[in-house]
Every structure is written in C-alpha cells, then in structure tokens.
Coordinates of C-alpha atoms and ligand atoms in Angstrom, one line a residue:
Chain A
X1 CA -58.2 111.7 153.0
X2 CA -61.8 113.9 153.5
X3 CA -60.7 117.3 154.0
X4 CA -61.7 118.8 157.2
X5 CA -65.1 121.0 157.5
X6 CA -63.2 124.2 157.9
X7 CA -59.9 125.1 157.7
X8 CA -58.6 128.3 158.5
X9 CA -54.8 129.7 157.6
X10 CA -53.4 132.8 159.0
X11 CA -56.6 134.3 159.0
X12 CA -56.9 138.2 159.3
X13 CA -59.6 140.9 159.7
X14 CA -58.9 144.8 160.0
X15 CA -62.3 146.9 160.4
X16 CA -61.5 150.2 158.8
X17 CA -63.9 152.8 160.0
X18 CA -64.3 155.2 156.9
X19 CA -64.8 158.9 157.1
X20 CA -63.4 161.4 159.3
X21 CA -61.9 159.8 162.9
X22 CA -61.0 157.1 160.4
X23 CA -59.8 153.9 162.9
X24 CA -58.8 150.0 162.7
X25 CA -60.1 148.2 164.6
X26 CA -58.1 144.2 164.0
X27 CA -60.3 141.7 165.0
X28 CA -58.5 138.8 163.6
X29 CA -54.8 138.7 163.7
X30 CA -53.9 135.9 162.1
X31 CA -56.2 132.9 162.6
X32 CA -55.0 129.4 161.7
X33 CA -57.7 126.7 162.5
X34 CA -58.4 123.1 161.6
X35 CA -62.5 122.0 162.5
X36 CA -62.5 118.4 161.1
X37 CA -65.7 116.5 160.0
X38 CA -68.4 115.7 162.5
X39 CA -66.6 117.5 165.0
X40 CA -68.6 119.4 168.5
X41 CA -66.5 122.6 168.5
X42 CA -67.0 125.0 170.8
X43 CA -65.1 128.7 169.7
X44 CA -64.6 130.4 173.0
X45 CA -63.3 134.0 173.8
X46 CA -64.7 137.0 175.8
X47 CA -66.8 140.1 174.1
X48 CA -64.7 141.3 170.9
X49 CA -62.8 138.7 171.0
X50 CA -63.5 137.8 167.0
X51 CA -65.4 135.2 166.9
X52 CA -68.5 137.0 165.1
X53 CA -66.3 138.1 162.6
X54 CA -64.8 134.9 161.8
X55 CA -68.3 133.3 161.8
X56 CA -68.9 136.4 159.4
X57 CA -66.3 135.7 157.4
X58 CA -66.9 132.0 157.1
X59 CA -70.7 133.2 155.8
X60 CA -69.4 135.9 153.1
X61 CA -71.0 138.8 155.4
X62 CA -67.8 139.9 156.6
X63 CA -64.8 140.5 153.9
X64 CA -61.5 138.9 155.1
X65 CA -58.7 140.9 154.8
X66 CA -56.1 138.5 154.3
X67 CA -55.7 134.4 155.2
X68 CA -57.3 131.7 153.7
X69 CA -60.5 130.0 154.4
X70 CA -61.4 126.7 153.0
X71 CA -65.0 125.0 153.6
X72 CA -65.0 121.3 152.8
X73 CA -61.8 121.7 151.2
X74 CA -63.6 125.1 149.0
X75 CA -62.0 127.7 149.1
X76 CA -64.0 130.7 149.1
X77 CA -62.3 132.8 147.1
X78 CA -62.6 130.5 144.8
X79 CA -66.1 129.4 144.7
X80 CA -68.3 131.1 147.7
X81 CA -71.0 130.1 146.4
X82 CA -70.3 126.4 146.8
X83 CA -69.0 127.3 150.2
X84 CA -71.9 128.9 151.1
X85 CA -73.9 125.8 150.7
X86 CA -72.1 123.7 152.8
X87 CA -72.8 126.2 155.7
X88 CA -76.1 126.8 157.8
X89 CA -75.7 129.9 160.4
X90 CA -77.6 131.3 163.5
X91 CA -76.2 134.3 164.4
X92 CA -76.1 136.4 167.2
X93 CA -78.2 138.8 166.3
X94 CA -81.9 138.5 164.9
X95 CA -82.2 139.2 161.1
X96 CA -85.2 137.8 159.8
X97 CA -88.6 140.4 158.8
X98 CA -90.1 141.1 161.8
X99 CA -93.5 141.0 159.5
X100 CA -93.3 137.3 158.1
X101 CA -94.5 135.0 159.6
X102 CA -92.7 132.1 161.3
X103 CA -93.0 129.2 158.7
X104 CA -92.5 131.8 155.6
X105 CA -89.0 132.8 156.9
X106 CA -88.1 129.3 156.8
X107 CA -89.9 128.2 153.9
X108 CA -88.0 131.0 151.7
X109 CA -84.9 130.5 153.0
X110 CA -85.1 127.3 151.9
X111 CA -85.7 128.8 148.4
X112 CA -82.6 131.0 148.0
X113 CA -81.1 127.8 148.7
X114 CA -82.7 126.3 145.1
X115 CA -85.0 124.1 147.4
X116 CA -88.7 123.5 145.5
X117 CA -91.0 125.3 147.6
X118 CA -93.3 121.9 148.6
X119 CA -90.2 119.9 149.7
X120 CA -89.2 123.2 151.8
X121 CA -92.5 122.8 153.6
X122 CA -92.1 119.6 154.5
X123 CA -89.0 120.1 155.9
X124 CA -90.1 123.0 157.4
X125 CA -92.7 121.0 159.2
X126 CA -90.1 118.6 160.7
X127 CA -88.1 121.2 161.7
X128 CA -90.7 123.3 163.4
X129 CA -92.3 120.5 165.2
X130 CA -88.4 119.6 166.4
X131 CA -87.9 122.7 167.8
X132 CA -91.1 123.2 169.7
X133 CA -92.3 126.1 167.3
X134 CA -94.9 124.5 165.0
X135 CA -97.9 125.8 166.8
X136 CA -96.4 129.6 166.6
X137 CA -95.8 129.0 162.4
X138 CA -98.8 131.3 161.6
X139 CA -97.6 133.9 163.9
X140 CA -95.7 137.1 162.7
X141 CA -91.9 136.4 163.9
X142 CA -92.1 139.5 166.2
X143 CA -94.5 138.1 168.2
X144 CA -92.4 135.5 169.3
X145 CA -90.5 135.6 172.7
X146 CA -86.5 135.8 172.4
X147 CA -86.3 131.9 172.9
X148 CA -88.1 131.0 170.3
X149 CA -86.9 133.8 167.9
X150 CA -83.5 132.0 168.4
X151 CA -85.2 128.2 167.9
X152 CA -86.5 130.1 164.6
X153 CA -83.2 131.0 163.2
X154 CA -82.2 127.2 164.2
X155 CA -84.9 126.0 162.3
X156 CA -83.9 128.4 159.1
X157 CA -80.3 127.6 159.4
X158 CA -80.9 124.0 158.9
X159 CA -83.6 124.2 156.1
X160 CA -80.7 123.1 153.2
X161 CA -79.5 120.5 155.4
X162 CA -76.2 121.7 155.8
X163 CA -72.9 119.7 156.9
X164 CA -71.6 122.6 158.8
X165 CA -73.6 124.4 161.5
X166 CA -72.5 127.7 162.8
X167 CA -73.9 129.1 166.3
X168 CA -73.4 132.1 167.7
X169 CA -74.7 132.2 170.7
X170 CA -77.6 130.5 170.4
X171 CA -78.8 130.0 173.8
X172 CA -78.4 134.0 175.1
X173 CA -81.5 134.6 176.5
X174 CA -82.9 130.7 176.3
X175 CA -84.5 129.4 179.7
X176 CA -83.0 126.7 181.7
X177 CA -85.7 123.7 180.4
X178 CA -85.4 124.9 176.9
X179 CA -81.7 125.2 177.0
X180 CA -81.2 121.8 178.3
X181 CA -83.8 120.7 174.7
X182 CA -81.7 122.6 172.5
X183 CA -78.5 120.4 173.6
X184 CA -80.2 117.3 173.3
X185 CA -81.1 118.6 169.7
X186 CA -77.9 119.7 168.8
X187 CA -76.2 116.6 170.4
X188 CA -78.6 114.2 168.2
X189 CA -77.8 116.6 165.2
X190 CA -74.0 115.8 165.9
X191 CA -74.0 112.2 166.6
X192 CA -76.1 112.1 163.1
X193 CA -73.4 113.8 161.1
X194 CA -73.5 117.2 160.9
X195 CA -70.4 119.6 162.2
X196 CA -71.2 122.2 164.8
X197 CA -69.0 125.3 165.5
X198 CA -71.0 126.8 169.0
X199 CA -69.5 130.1 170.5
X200 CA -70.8 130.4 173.8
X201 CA -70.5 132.4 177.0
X202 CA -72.1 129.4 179.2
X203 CA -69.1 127.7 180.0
X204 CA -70.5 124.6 181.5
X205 CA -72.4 124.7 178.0
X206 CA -69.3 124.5 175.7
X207 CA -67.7 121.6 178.5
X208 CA -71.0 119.8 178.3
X209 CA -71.5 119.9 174.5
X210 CA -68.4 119.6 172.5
X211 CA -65.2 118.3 172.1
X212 CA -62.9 119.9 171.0
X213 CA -62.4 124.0 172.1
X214 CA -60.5 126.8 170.8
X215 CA -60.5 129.8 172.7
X216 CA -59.5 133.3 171.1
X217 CA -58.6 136.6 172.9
X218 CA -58.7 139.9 171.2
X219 CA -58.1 138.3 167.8
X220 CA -55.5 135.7 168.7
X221 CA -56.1 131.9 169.2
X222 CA -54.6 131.3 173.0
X223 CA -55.7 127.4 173.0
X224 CA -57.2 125.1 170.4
X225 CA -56.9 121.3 172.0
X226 CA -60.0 118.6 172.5
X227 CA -61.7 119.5 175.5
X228 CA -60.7 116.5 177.8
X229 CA -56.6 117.4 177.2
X230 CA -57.2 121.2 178.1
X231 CA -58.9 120.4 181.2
X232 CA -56.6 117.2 182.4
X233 CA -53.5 120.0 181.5
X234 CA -54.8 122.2 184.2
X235 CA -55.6 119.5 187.0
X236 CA -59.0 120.0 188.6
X237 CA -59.2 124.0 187.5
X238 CA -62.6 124.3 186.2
X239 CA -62.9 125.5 182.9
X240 CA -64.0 129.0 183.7
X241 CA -60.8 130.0 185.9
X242 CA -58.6 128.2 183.0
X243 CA -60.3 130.2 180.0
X244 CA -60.2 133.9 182.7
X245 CA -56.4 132.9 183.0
X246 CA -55.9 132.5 179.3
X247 CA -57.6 135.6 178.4
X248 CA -57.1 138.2 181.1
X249 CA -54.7 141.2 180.7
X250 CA -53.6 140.6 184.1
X251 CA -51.1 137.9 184.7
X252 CA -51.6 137.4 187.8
X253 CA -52.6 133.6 189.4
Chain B
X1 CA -75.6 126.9 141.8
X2 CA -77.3 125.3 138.9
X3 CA -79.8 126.9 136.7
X4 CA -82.9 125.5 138.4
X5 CA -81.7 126.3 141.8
X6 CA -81.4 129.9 140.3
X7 CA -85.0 129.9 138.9
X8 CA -86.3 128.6 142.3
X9 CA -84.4 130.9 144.0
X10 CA -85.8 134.4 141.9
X11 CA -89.1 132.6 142.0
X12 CA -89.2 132.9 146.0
X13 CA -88.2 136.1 146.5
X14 CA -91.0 137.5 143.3
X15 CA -93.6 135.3 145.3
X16 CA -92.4 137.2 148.4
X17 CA -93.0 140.5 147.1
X18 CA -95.9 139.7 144.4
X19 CA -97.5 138.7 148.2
X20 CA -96.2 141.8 150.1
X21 CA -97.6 144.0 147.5
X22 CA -101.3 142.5 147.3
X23 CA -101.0 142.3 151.1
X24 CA -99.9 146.3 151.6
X25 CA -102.1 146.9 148.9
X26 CA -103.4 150.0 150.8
X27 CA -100.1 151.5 150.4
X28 CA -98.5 150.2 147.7
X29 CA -101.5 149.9 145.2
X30 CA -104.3 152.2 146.1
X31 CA -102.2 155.9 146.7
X32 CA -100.5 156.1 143.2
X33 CA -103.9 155.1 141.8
X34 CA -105.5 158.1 144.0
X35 CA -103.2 161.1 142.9
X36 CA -103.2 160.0 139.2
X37 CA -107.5 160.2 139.4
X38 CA -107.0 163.6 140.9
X39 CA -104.7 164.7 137.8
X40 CA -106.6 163.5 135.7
X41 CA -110.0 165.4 137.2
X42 CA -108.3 168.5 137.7
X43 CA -106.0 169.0 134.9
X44 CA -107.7 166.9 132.1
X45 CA -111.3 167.1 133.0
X46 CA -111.5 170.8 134.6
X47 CA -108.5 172.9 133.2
X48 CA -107.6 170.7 130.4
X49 CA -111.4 171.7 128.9
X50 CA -109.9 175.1 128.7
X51 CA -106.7 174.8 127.0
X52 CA -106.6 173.9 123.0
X53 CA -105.6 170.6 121.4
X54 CA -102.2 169.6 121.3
X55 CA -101.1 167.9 117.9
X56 CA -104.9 167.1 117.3
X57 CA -105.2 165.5 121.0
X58 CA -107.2 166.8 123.8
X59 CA -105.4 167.7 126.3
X60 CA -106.2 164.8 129.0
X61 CA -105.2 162.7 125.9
X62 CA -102.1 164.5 125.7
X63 CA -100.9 164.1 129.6
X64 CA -102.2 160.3 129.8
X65 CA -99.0 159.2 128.9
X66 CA -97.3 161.2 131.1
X67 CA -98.9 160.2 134.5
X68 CA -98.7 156.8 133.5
X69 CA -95.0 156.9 133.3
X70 CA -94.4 159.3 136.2
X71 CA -96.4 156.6 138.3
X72 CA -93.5 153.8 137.1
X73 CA -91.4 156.4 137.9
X74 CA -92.2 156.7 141.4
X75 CA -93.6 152.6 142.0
X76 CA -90.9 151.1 140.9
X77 CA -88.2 153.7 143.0
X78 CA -90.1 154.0 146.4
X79 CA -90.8 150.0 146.1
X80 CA -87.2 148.8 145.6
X81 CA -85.6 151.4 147.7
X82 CA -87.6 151.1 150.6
X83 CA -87.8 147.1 150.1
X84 CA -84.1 147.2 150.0
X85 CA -83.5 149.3 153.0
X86 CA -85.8 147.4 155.3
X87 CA -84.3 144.4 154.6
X88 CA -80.9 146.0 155.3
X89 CA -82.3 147.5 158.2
X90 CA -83.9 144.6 159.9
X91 CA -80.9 142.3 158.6
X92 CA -83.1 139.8 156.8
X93 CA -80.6 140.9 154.1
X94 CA -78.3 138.8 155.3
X95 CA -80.6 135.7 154.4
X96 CA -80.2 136.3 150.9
X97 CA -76.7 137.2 151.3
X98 CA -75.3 133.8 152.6
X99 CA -77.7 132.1 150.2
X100 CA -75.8 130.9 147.1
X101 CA -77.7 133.2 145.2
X102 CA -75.1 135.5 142.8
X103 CA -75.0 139.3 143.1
X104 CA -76.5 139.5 139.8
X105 CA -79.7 137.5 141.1
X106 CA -80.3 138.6 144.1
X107 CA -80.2 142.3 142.0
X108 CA -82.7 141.0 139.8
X109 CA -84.7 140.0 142.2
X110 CA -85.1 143.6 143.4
X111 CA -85.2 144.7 139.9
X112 CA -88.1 142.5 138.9
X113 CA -90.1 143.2 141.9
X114 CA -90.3 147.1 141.5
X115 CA -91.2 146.2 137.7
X116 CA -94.2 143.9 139.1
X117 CA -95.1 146.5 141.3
X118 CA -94.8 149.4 138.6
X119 CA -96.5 147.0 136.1
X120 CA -99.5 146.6 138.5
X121 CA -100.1 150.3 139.5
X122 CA -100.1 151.2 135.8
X123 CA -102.7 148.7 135.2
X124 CA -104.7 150.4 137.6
X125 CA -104.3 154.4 136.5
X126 CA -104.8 153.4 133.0
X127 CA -108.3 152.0 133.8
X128 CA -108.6 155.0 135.7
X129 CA -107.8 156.8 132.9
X130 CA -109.5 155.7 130.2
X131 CA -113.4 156.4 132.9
X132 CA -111.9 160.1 131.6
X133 CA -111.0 159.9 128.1
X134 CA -110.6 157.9 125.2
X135 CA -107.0 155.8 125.2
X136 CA -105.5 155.1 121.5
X137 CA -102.6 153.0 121.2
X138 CA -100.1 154.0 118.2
X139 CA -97.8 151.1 118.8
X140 CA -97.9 148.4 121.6
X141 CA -94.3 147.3 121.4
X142 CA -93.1 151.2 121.8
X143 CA -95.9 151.4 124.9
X144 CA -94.4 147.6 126.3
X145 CA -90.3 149.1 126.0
X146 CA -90.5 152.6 127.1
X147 CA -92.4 151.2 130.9
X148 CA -90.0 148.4 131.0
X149 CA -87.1 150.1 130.7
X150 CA -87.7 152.6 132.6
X151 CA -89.0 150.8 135.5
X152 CA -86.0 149.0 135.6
X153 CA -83.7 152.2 135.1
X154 CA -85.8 153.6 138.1
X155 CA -85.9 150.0 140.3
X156 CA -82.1 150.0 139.8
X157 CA -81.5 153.7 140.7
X158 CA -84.2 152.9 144.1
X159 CA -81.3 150.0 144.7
X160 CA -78.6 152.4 144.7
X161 CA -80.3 154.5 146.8
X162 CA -81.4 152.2 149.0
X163 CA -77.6 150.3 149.6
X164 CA -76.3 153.7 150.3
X165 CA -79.0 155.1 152.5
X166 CA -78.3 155.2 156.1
X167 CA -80.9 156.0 157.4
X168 CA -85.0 156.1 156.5
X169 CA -84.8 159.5 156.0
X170 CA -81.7 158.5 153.2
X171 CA -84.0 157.2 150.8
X172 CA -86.7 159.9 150.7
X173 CA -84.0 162.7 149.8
X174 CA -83.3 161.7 146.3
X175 CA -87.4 161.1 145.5
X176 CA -88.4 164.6 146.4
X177 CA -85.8 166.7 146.1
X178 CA -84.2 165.0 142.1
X179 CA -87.1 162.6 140.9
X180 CA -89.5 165.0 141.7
X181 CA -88.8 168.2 140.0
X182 CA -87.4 166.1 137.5
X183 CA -90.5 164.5 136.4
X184 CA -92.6 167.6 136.9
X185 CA -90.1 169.3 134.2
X186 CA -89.9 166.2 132.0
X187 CA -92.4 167.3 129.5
X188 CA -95.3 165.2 131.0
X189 CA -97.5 168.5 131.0
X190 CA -96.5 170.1 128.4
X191 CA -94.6 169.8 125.1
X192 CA -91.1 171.4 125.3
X193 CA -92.1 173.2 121.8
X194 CA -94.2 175.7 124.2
X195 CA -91.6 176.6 126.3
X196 CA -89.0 179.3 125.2
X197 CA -85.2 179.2 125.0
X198 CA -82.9 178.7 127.8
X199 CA -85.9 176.6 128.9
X200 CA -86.6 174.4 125.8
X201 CA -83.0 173.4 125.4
X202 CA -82.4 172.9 129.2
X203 CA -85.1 170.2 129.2
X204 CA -83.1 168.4 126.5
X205 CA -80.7 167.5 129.9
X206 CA -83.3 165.9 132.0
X207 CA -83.4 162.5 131.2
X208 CA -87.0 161.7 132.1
X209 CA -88.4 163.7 129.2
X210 CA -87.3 161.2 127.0
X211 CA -88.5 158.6 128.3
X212 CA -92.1 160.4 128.9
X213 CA -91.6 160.8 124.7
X214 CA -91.1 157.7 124.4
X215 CA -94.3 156.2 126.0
X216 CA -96.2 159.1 124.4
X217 CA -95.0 158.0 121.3
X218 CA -95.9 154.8 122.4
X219 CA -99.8 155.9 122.9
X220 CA -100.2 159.0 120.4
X221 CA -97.5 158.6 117.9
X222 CA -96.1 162.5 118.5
X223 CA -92.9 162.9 120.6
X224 CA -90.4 166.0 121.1
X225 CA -87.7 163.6 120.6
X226 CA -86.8 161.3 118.2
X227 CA -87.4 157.9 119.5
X228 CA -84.3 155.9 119.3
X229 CA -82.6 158.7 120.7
X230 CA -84.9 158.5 123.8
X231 CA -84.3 154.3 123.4
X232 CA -80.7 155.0 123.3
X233 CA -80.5 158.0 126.3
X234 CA -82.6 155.3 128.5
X235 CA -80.8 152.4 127.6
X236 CA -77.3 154.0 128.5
X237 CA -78.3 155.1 132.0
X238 CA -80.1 151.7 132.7
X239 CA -76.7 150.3 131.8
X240 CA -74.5 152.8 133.4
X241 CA -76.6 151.8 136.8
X242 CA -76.6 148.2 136.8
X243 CA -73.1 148.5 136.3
X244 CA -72.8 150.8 139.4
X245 CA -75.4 147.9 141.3
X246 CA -73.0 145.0 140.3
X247 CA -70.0 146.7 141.3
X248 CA -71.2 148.1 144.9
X249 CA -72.3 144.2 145.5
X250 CA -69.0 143.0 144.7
X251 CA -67.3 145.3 146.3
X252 CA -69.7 145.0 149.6
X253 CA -70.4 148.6 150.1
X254 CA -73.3 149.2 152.7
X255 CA -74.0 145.4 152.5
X256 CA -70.6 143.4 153.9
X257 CA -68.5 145.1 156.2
Ligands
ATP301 N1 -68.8 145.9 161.5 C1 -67.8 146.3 162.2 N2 -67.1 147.4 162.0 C2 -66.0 147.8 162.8 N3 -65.6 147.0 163.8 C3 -66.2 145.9 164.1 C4 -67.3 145.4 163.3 N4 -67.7 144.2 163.8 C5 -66.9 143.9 164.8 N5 -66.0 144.9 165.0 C6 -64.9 144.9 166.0 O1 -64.2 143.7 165.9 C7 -63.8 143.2 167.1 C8 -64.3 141.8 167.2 O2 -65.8 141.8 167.2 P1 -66.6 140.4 167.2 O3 -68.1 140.9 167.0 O4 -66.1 139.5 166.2 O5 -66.4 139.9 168.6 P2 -67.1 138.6 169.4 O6 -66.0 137.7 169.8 O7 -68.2 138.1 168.5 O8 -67.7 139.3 170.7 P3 -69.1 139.0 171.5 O9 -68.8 137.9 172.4 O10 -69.3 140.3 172.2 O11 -70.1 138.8 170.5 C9 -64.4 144.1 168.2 O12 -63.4 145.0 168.6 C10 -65.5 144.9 167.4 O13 -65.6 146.2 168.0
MG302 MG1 -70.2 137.9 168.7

C-alpha cells in the first residue's frame, strides 16, 4: 500500500518563551492527521489556531516537541532531509531578499534543491509565464505588489517539483480575478498529481477547492472528514456557521 | 542529498554572494581598500620615514602584513555577519533552511563566502600596497594558511554573531568594541619586543597577534611567535567555533523556533 503524503501522530508543539516572564504558549496539543496522496486538503481553524506551526513543523522551521511526523512514509526524525524534498511551501509571510530579483529567487532556490542552474531556468520560465509573473522576472522582488509577491513564492515553492504542496494562506491579499487564476492553477496542479495542504480564511475558498477539511481550534483537531460528509452532516448550514460553531468558546446555537 | 546535489547546492549560494559582492562593490570592496591606502600614507610613507628599521625592514615593510591581515579580519566578519543577519532578518533564511542542504553546508556556504570576499579585498590592498613599498614574500604556503585560516576563524565568529544578534545594532557590538581593540593591540604596529612588561606578556593572550605573526612570517620571515604555535592557537579557536556553529544549527537557536 503507498503510504499517505503526510501523516501526523499525536502531534505536539509548546512555544517556550525564554528569559525573564518566561511563558508556554501550546500550539499543538496533540495532533493526529492522515493527508493521503493526491489529496485537495484544506487545514482550517481561526487566528492561532496552529496551523502555521504545523506547516512549520512539517518544513523543519519549527521544532516539534513531541508526536511523530511522517512525509511519504519519512520520518523526519529520521531523515529530514529526504522529507524536506518531498515538500514545496508558501508561507504566510514573505521571506525571500527584498533585493533579488524575481527570476534569481526562483532560480536559486532551485539550487539548494541540487537542481543544475540551466534546467532551473527553464523551469523557472514555465513557472513564471504560468503564474502571470514573467514580464516582472527582471524586477527587484520589492517592487512587486502583494499579489504577485505571493504568485512568487508559488513559483519558488514549486521549482523541485515537489509531491506535496503546502499553502499558507496564499490568496490574503490576492484580487478577485487573480484569485479565481490561482484556483484554476492549483486545481490543474491537483488533478495532475501533486498533494495540496491550503489553510485559508476564505471559506467558500476551502469549499470550492478541496476535498477533504480538517479544522483545528486552539491546537486541537475539532473535525477532519471529506468536505461533502461535513457539510451533508449539518443539513443546509453553510460552511462558515458550521466551522464558527465548531470553534467558538461560546456554545451557544 | 547526494554529493552533486551538494556541490550544486554550495555553488549557488557562492554565485549568489561572489555576485552581491561585485554588485555592492562600493561597499564591500572599495572602503577596506580606502583606509588601508590611508595607513599606509600616513604611517608608512609620512611617520614610518621617521622611525628606524625594524629586523632590517622599513617600517611600511614591517606593518604591510599587518593591514593585510587586519583587512581579512574585518571583510570576512562584517561580510558573514551582516549577510547572515539580513537573511535572518528578511527571512530568506528560511529558503535555505527547508532546502535539503545539511547544517554543515549551508555553514560552509557562509564560511566560504566571507573567505571570497576577504580573499578579494586583500588582493586589492596588496596592490595598493606594494604603489608604496617593495613586497618580499619569505614563504608563499605560510602567506596562503595564515589568511585562510583566519578568514575562516573570523567568517565563523561573524556567523555566531550574526545567529545570535537580535537586532542590527547586535552585530556591530562585538566588531568595535572586541575585534577592534584587539587588532589594534595585536602586534600589527609594532613588535611586542618594544613594549615593556605587564604589556609584552599581556599581548601573549590576544589571539590575533598570532595570527598577524604568522602572515608576517609569511611575508618577512621574522615573527614574535613561534609559528606553529600561532598555527596551533588559530587552528584551536577555528575549531572550538565551528563546533559552537554546528551545534547552535542543530540545536535551532536564533534560527528554528
Ligand atoms: N515563534 C513563536 N514563538 C512563540 N509562540 C508562537 C510562535 N509562533 C506561534 N506561536 C503561538 O502559537 C499559537 C499558534 O500560532 P500559529 O501561527 O500556528 O497559528 P495559525 O493557526 O497559523 O494562525 P493565523 O491564522 O493567525 O495564521 C499562537 O498562540 C501563537 O501565538
Ligand atoms: Mg498562520
């Protein structure tokens, strides 16, 4: 049997703040996931709910604390750096060199990945024309507008052709016509193999995009089902009042 | 990751900063070549006319060495600490650090970079240099070692600095307030044999004099120090830092949270 994409197991994550005022902060608290192959997942949850840090941990940014984490059956304590290679990540926040430009952040990447620098700029190419961003690959990235700073880090993320793609919030900030090219991109990315793992705060997104959803609330996983079963469960409740009522403090209807 | 995927890998990021460096060259070339000319005019040309030989060596001949080394000193530091930081800064760090690079390369990388850079500028104030006096070379291989290593004692020691910095202001504390004064008193204007006692023996404790004896030895063949013990002092703290660099990486500090 393939193993899935990612498989998480009692997955945990305690922030210790060091220095004096010294807090915890558990972000994960005990995190069992299974994401198999060629899956659409979306990885739902309100602000601090965790799922950063579990992208974080899944990338070797962010040091578990305790659980296991296995990526195409690799475990990553036992070989990250195998992990690491099946995994391509956008993440929330922008960290490329504001003073490269756009088609040198891509083209590197590519070559901490072990990718010969002339086959990187051919991909690079593809990529960039893809995404809309070819005519902007001469321009320092800080020039570019927040839109296509995010189709940037798309482009980068998928420069080792990777089986597993990660986004973290990949359209905050994207307009409403570029928004709508970014799913048909990912969509077409799905259907031709890879795995995507999207957290989102556009609901209709995650509804529209993927099929199966987990959503996770302060560092618990309160619903993890494919996206038709959770919304047939709660009759014609649209998926924003089902995920408020799953991760609200307040109980009441 | 295999081996070529390494060597691909540490070629990028020394095309990155062999390009950053030619590109900056303004600042990361031209300044160190600057302040080593003005050395050389003022204390070589104009007050070095004044003072006697040293050892049979005039005394521009005599601090050549010196300001060549105390310009590796400073390149390869400032380069790999404030390359380091930036990248921490802006994040881009993280591109390398969910690469499949190892620790151990992406630390080379640094390393080899503030070398380059080092390498480059010395280049540059030795040709300055030798518009002011006459350069001997006693023996190549001692010249070749002593910059190496101590570029990559000082590019290592910039990394440190530069993972625990926390602010900009983090990695200019160490360069003026410890390099500084240390390479000032590390023998690169002077032979310690002038000074007089606590003095001469104190200097014995700052570990840049010997590798300032070392490259003099290098050029002139005269040191304060016997050679292998400035090989073996340099060698030890080079060692005793990448140690430090590989076990910070591994253990995340100021890079993983
Ligand atoms: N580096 C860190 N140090 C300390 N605490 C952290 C750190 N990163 C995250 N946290 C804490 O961990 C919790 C989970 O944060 P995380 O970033 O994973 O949430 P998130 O689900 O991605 O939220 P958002 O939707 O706002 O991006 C929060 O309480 C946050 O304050
Ligand atoms: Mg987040």
């Amino acid at each position: 049997m393939q193993s899935p994409a990612i498989e998480l197991t009692n997955l945990r994550k305690t922030y210790r703040k060091s220095g004096k005022g010294a807090g915890e902060t558990e972000a994960l608290k005990g995190a069992t996931l299974s994401i198999p192959q060629g899956e659409f997942f979306a990885l739902l949850g309100p602000n601090g709910a965790g799922k950063t840090t579990m992208i974080g941990i899944l990338t070797g940014l962010v040091v578990k604390t305790s659980g296991e984490v296995k990526v195409n059956g690799v475990s990553i304590d036992e070989d990250l750096s195998l992990a690491k290679t099946y995994i391509g990540v956008v993440p929330q926040e922008f960290n490329f060199s504001l003073f490269e430009n756009v088609q040198d952040i891509v083209v590197d990447q590519a070559g901490y990945y072990g990718i010969p620098r002339d086959e990187a700029i051919k991909r690079a190419e593809v990529l960039l024309k893809e995404l809309g961003i070819w005519d902007k690959r001469k321009d320092k990235s800080m020039a570019l507008s927040g839109g296509m700073k995010r189709r940037l880090m798309i482009a980068r993320a998928l420069i080792h052709k990777p089986a597993i793609l990660l986004l973290d919030e990949p359209t905050a900030g994207v307009d409403v016509e570029l928004r709508r090219g970014m799913w048909k991109f990912l969509r077409e990315l799905n259907e031709a193999g890879t795995t995507i793992v999207l957290t989102t705060h556009y609901l209709e997104e995650a509804e529209l995009l993927s099929r199966h959803v987990a959503i996770i609330s302060k560092g618990n996983i309160v619903a993890n089902e494919p996206m038709k079963e959770l919304l047939a469960r709660h009759g014609d409740k649209k998926l924003e009042d089902i995920f408020l009522e799953m991760t609200s403090d307040d109980p009441t209807p | 990751m295999s081996t070529n995927a390494m060597i691909v890998a540490f070629y990028t990021m020394m095309r990155k900063e062999v390009v950053r460096i030619f590109r900056i060259w303004s600042q990361t070339l031209l300044p160190p070549v600057i302040t080593t000319s003005l050395y050389f005019a003022i204390f070589g040309a104009f007050i070095g006319s004044q003072i006697q030989p040293i050892e049979g060596f005039s005394y521009m001949q005599f601090i050549m060495p010196g300001l060549v080394m105390m310009t590796v000193i400073t390149s390869a530091y400032a380069h790999v600490s404030s390359a380091f930081f930036s990248a921490k800064f802006m994040k881009s760090l993280e591109e390398l650090l969910v690469s499949p690079m190892p620790h151990w390369l992406i630390i080379a990388g640094f390393v080899c970079a503030g070398v380059i850079r080092s390498f480059l500028v010395s280049v540059l104030v030795i040709i300055v240099a030798l518009m002011f006096t006459h350069i001997t070379i006693a023996n190549m291989f001692i010249i070749l070692a002593a910059g190496v290593l101590t570029a990559i004692l000082f590019s290592l020691a910039g990394l440190l600095n530069g993972i625990f910095a926390k602010g900009f202001d983090g990695i200019t504390i160490i360069p003026n307030f410890v390099l500084t004064p240390l390479t000032y008193l590390g023998g690169i204007f002077y032979s310690i044999e002038l000074l007089p006692e606590p003095f001469r023996t104190l200097s014995l404790g700052n570990p840049i004099l010997y590798m300032v004896n070392a490259f003099r030895h290098g050029f002139l063949g005269i040191s304060d120090v016997s050679l292998w013990v400035s090989f073996g002092i340099t060698g030890l703290v080079t060692l005793i830092l990448l140690l430090l660099t590989l076990w910070s990486f591994s253990k995340g500090t100021g890079l993983r949270s």
